[in-house]
CSV table of C-alpha atoms and ligand atoms in Angstrom, one decimal:
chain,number,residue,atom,x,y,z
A,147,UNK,CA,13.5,15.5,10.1
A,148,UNK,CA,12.7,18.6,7.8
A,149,UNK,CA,12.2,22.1,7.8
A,150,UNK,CA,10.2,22.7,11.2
A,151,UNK,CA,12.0,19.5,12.8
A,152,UNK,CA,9.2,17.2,12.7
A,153,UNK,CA,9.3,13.4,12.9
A,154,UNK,CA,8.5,12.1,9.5
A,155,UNK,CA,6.5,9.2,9.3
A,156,UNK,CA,4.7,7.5,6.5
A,157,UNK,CA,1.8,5.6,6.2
A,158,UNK,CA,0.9,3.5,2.9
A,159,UNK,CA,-2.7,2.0,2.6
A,160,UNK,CA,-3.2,-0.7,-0.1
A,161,UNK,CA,-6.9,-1.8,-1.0
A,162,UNK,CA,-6.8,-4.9,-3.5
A,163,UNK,CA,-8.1,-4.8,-6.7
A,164,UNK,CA,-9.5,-1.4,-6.9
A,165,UNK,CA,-10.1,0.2,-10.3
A,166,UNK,CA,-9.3,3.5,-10.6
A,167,UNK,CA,-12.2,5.0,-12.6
A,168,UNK,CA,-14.6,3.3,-10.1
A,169,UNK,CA,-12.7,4.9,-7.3
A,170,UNK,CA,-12.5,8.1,-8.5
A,171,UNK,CA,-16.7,8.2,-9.6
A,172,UNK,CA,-17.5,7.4,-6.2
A,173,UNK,CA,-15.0,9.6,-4.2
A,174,UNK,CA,-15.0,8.6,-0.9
A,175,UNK,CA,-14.5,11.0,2.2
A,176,UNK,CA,-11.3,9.6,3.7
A,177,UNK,CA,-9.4,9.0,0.4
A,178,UNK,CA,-10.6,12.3,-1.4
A,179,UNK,CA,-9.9,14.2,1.8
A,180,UNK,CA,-6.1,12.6,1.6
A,181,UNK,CA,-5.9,13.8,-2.1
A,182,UNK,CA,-7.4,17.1,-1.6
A,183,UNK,CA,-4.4,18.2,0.9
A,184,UNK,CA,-2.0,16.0,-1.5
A,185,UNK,CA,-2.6,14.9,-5.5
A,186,UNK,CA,-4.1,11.9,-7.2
A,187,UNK,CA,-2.7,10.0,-10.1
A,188,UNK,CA,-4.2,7.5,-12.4
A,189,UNK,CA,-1.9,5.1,-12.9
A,190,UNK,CA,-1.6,1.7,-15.5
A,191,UNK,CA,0.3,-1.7,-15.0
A,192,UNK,CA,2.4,-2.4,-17.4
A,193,UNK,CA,1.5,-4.9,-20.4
A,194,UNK,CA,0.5,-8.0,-19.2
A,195,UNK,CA,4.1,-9.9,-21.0
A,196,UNK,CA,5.6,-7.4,-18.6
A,197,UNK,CA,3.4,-7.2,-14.9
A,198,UNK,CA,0.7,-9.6,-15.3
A,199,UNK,CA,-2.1,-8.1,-13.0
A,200,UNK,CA,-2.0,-10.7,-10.6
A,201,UNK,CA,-1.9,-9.9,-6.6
A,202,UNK,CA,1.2,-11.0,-5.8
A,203,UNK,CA,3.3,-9.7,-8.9
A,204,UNK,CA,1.4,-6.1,-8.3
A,205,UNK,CA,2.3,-5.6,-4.7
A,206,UNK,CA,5.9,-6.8,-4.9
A,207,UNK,CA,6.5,-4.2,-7.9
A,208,UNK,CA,4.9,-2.1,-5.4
A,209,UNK,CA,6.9,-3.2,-2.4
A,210,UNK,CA,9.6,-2.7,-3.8
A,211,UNK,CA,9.9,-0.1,-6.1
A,212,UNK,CA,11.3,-2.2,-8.7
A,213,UNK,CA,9.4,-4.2,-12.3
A,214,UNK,CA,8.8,-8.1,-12.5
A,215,UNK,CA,11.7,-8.0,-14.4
A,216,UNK,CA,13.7,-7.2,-11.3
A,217,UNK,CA,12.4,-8.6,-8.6
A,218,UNK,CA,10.5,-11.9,-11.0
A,219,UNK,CA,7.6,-12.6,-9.1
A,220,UNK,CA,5.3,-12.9,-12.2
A,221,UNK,CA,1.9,-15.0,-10.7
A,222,UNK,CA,1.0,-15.6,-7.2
A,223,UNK,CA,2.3,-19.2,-7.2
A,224,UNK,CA,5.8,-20.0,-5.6
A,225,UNK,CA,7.8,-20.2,-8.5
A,226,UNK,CA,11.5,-19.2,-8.4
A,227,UNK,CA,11.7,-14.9,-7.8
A,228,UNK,CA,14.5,-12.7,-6.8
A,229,UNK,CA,12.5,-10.6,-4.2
A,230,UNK,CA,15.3,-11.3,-1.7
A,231,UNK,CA,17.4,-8.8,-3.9
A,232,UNK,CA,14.8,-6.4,-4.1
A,233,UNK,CA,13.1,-6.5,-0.6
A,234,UNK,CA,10.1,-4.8,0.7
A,235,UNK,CA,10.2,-0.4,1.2
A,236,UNK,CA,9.9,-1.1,5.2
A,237,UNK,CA,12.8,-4.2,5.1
A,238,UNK,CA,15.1,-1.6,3.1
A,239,UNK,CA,14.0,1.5,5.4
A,240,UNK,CA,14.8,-0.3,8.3
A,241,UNK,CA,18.3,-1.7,7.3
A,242,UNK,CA,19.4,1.8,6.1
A,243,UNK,CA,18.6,3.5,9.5
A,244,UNK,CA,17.4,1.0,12.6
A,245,UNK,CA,16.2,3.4,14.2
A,246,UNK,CA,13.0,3.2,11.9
A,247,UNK,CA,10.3,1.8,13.3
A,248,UNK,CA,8.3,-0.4,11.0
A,249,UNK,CA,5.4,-2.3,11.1
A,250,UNK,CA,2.9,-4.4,8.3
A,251,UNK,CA,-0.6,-5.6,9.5
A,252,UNK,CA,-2.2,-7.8,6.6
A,253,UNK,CA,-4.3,-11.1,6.3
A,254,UNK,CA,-3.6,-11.9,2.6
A,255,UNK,CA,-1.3,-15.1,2.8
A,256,UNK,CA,1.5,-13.9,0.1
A,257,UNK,CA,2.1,-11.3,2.9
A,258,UNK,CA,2.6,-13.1,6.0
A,259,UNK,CA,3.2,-16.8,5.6
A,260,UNK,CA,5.3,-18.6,2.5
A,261,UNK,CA,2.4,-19.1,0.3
A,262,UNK,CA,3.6,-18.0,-3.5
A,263,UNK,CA,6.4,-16.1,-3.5
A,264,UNK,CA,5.4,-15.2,0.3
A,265,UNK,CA,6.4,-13.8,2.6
A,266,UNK,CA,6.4,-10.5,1.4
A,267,UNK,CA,6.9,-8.2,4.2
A,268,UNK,CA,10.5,-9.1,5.2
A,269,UNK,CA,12.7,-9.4,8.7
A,270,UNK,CA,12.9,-5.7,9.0
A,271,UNK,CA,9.0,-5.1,9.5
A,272,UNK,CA,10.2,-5.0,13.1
A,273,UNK,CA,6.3,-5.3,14.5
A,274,UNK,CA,3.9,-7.2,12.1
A,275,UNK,CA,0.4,-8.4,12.8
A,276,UNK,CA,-1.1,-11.1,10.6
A,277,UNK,CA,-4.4,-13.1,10.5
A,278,UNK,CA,-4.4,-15.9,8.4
A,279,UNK,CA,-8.2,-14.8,6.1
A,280,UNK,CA,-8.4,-18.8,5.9
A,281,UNK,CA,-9.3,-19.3,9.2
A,282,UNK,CA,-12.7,-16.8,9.1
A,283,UNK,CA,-16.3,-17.6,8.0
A,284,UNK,CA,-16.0,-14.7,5.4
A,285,UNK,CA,-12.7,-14.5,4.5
A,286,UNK,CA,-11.5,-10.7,4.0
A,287,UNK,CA,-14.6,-9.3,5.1
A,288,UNK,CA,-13.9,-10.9,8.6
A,289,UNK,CA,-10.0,-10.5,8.6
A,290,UNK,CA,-10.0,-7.1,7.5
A,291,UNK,CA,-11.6,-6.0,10.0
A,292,UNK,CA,-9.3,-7.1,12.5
A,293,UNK,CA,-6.2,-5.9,10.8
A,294,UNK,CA,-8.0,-2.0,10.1
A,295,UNK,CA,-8.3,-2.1,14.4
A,296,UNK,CA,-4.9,-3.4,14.9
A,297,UNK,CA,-3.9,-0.4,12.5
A,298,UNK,CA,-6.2,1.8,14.2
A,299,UNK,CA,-4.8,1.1,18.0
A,300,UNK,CA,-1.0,0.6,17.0
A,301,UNK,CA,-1.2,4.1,14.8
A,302,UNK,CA,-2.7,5.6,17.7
A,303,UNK,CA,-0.9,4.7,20.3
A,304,UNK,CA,2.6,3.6,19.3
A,305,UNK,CA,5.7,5.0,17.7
A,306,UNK,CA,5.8,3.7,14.1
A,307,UNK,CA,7.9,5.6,11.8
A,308,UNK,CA,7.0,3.6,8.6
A,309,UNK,CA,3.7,1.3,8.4
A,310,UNK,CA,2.2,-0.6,5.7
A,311,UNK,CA,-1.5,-2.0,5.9
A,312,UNK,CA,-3.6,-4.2,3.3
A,313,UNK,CA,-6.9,-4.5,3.2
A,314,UNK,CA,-8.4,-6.9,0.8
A,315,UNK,CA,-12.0,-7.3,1.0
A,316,UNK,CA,-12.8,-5.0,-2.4
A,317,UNK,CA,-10.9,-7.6,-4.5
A,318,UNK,CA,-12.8,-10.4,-3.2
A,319,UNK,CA,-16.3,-8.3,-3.4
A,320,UNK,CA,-15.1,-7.7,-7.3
A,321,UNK,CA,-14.4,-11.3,-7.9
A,322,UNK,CA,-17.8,-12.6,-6.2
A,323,UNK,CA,-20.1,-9.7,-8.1
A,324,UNK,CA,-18.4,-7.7,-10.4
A,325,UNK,CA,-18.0,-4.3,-10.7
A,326,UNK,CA,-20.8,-3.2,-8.9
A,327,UNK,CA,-23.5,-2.1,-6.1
A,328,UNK,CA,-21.4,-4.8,-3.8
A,329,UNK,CA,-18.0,-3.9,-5.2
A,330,UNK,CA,-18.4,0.1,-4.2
A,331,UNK,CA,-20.2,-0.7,-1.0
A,332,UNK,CA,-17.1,-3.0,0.0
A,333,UNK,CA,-14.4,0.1,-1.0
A,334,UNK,CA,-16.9,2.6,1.2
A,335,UNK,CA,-16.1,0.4,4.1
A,336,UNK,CA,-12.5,0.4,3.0
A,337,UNK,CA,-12.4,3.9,3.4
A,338,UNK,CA,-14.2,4.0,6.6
A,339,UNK,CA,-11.4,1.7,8.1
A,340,UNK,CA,-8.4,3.9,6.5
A,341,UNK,CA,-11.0,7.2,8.6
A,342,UNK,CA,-10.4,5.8,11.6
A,343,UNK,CA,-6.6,5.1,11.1
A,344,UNK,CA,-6.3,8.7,9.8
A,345,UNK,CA,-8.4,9.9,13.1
A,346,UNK,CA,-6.1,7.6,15.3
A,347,UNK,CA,-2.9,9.7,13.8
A,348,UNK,CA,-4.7,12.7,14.3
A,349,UNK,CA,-5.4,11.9,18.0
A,350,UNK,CA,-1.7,11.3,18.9
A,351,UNK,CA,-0.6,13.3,21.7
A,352,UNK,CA,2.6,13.9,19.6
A,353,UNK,CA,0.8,14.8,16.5
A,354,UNK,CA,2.0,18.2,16.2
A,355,UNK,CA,5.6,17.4,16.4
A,356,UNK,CA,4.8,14.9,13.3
A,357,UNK,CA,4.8,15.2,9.7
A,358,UNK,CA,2.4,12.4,8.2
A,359,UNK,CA,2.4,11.3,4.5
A,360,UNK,CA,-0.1,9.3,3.9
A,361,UNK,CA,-0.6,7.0,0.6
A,362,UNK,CA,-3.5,4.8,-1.0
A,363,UNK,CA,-2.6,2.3,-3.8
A,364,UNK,CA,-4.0,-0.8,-4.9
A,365,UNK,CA,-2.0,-3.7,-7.1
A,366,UNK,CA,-4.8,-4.1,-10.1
A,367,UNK,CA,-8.2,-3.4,-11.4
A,368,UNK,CA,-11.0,-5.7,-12.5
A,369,UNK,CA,-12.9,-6.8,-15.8
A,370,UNK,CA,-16.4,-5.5,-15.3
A,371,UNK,CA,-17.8,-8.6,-14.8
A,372,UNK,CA,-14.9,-9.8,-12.0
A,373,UNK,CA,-11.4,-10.6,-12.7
A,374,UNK,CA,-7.8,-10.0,-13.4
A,375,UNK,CA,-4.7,-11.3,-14.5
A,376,UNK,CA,-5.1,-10.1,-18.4
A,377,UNK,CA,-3.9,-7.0,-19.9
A,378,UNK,CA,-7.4,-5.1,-20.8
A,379,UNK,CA,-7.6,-1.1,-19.2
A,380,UNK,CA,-9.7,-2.5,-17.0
A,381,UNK,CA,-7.3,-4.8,-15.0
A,382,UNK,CA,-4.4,-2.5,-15.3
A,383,UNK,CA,-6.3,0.5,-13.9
A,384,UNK,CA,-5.2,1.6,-10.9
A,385,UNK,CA,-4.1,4.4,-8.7
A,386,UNK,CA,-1.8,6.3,-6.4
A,387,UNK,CA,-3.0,8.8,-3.9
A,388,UNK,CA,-0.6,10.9,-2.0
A,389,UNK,CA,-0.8,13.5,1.0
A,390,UNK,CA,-0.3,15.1,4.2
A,391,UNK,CA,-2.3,15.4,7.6
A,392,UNK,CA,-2.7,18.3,9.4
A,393,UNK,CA,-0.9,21.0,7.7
A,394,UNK,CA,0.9,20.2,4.7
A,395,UNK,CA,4.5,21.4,4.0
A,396,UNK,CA,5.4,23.6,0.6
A,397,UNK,CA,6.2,20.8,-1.5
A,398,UNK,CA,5.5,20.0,-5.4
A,399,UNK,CA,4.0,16.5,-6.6
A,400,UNK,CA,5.2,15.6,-9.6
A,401,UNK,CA,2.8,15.2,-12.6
A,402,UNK,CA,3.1,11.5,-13.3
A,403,UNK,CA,3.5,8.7,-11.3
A,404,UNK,CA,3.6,4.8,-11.3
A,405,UNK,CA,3.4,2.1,-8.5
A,406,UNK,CA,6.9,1.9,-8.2
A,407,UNK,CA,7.6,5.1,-7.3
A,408,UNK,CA,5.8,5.1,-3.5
A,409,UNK,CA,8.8,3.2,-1.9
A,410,UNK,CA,11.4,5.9,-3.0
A,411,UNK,CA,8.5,8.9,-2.3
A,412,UNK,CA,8.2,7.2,1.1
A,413,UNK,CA,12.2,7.0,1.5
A,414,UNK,CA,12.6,10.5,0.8
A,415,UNK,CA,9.7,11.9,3.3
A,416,UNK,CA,11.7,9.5,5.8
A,417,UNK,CA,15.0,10.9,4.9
A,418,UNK,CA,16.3,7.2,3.9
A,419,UNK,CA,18.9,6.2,1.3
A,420,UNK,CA,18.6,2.5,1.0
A,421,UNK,CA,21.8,0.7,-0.1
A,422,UNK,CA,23.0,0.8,-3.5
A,423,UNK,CA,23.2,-2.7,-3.8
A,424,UNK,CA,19.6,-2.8,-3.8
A,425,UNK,CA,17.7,-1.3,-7.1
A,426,UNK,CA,14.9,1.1,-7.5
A,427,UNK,CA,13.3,2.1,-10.9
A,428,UNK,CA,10.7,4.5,-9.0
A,429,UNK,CA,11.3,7.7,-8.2
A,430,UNK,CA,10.1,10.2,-5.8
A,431,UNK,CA,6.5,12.0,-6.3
A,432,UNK,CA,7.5,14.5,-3.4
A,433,UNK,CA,9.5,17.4,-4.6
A,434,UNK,CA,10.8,19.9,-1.6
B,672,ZN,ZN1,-5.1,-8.4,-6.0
């Protein structure tokens, strides 16, 4: 709750593999509109001896609010982590206060099934919806689909406190072509799918007695030509976007801001203090 008694909730949109500087040339409605009631930070990976900018090393650090050299997923293979210590924002939300209701919708296989360090969403993303991309002529571009209008109904229409939805065509787009006519025309339909999630919110009957934050991130950039895992700009180019819907409480943002820090930003909108025992290295972005 906060000043005017609203239910917080929070929901965090991640795109894969989108470069900030293609992002930001481009501007697209949805995402621009969320940064124009809120801020938008560039943001860059860490060396690649630190966070190579693989997927799954780049969403865990983001899951969790916490480096590679805390939580040790370092490639998207299955090699030995510690991300049981350091568990996903939603997992941590929900053992601090049950009464959070979380939910993940995803079809990238680190997310939902034991593939590489997998899965990453955790026991306490109480409702989770997951399609298997494998299973679909086109991969993403199919499977993404389903998971924006599983997003779309369940942010409409049920109670989630604390939600989490990847979308992962754009990385797959950047691989196939590059940086390019394809690769912008796949984030534009990204953004379409995050419109209608932001429209479902907006058309809850209990929207008024709500307090949405809403943030956009991605877990790495691209080489121009298609590509990641090295440490040029390029692939460690990324992005945080942060804001409200409807109207937007007197708060500051602060001025800088990293990937880790939209677990503790989203822990503080939700009122959250996740156990001690459990580190963060982020810190919040939202300043009351
Ligand atoms: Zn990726």
């Amino acid at each position: 709750m906060n000043a005017k008694n609203l239910r917080a909730k929070v929901l965090v949109v991640g795109w894969d593999g989108v470069r900030d500087d293609v992002l930001r040339e481009i501007r697209p409605s949805a995402i621009g509109s969320i940064a124009d009631n809120g801020h938008w930070w560039s943001t860059t990976q860490p060396d690649v001896d630190v966070a190579p900018t693989k997927t799954a090393v780049g969403w865990s650090t983001m899951l969790s609010g916490v480096w590679p050299q805390k939580h040790k997923v370092l490639s998207n293979e299955g090699e030995y982590h510690l991300f049981h210590r350091t568990p996903d924002m939603l997992t941590r939300a929900f053992c601090a206060d049950p009464s959070i209701k979380t939910y993940g919708a995803a079809s990238a296989l680190i997310f939902g099934s034991e593939y590489g360090p997998g899965p990453l969403l955790g026991a306490g993303v109480r409702t989770m919806t997951w399609f298997d991309r494998r299973t679909f002529p086109q991969g993403f571009a199919d499977s993404d689909k389903l998971v924006a209008e599983d997003a779309e109904r369940r942010l409409g229409t049920e109670d989630h406190d604390f939600s989490f939805v990847y979308l992962g065509e754009t990385d797959k787009a950047a691989h196939d072509h590059g940086v390019g006519a394809e690769y912008e025309a796949a984030i534009g339909r990204q953004d379409e799918r995050l419109a209608r999630m932001v429209r479902a919110i907006e058309s809850r009957d209990t929207f008024g007695e709500e307090s949405w934050l809403v943030m956009l991130t991605t877990d790495h950039g691209h080489l121009d030509g298609g590509g990641h895992g090295g440490g040029s700009w390029q692939e460690r180019h990324t992005y945080v976007v942060a804001g409200f819907l409807g109207e937007a409480p007197a708060v500051t943002w602060a001025e800088t801001a990293e990937n880790i820090d939209i677990a503790p930003t989203a822990w503080a909108h939700l009122g959250v203090t996740p156990d001690a025992r459990w580190p963060c290295q982020g810190t919040t972005l939202l300043n009351r």
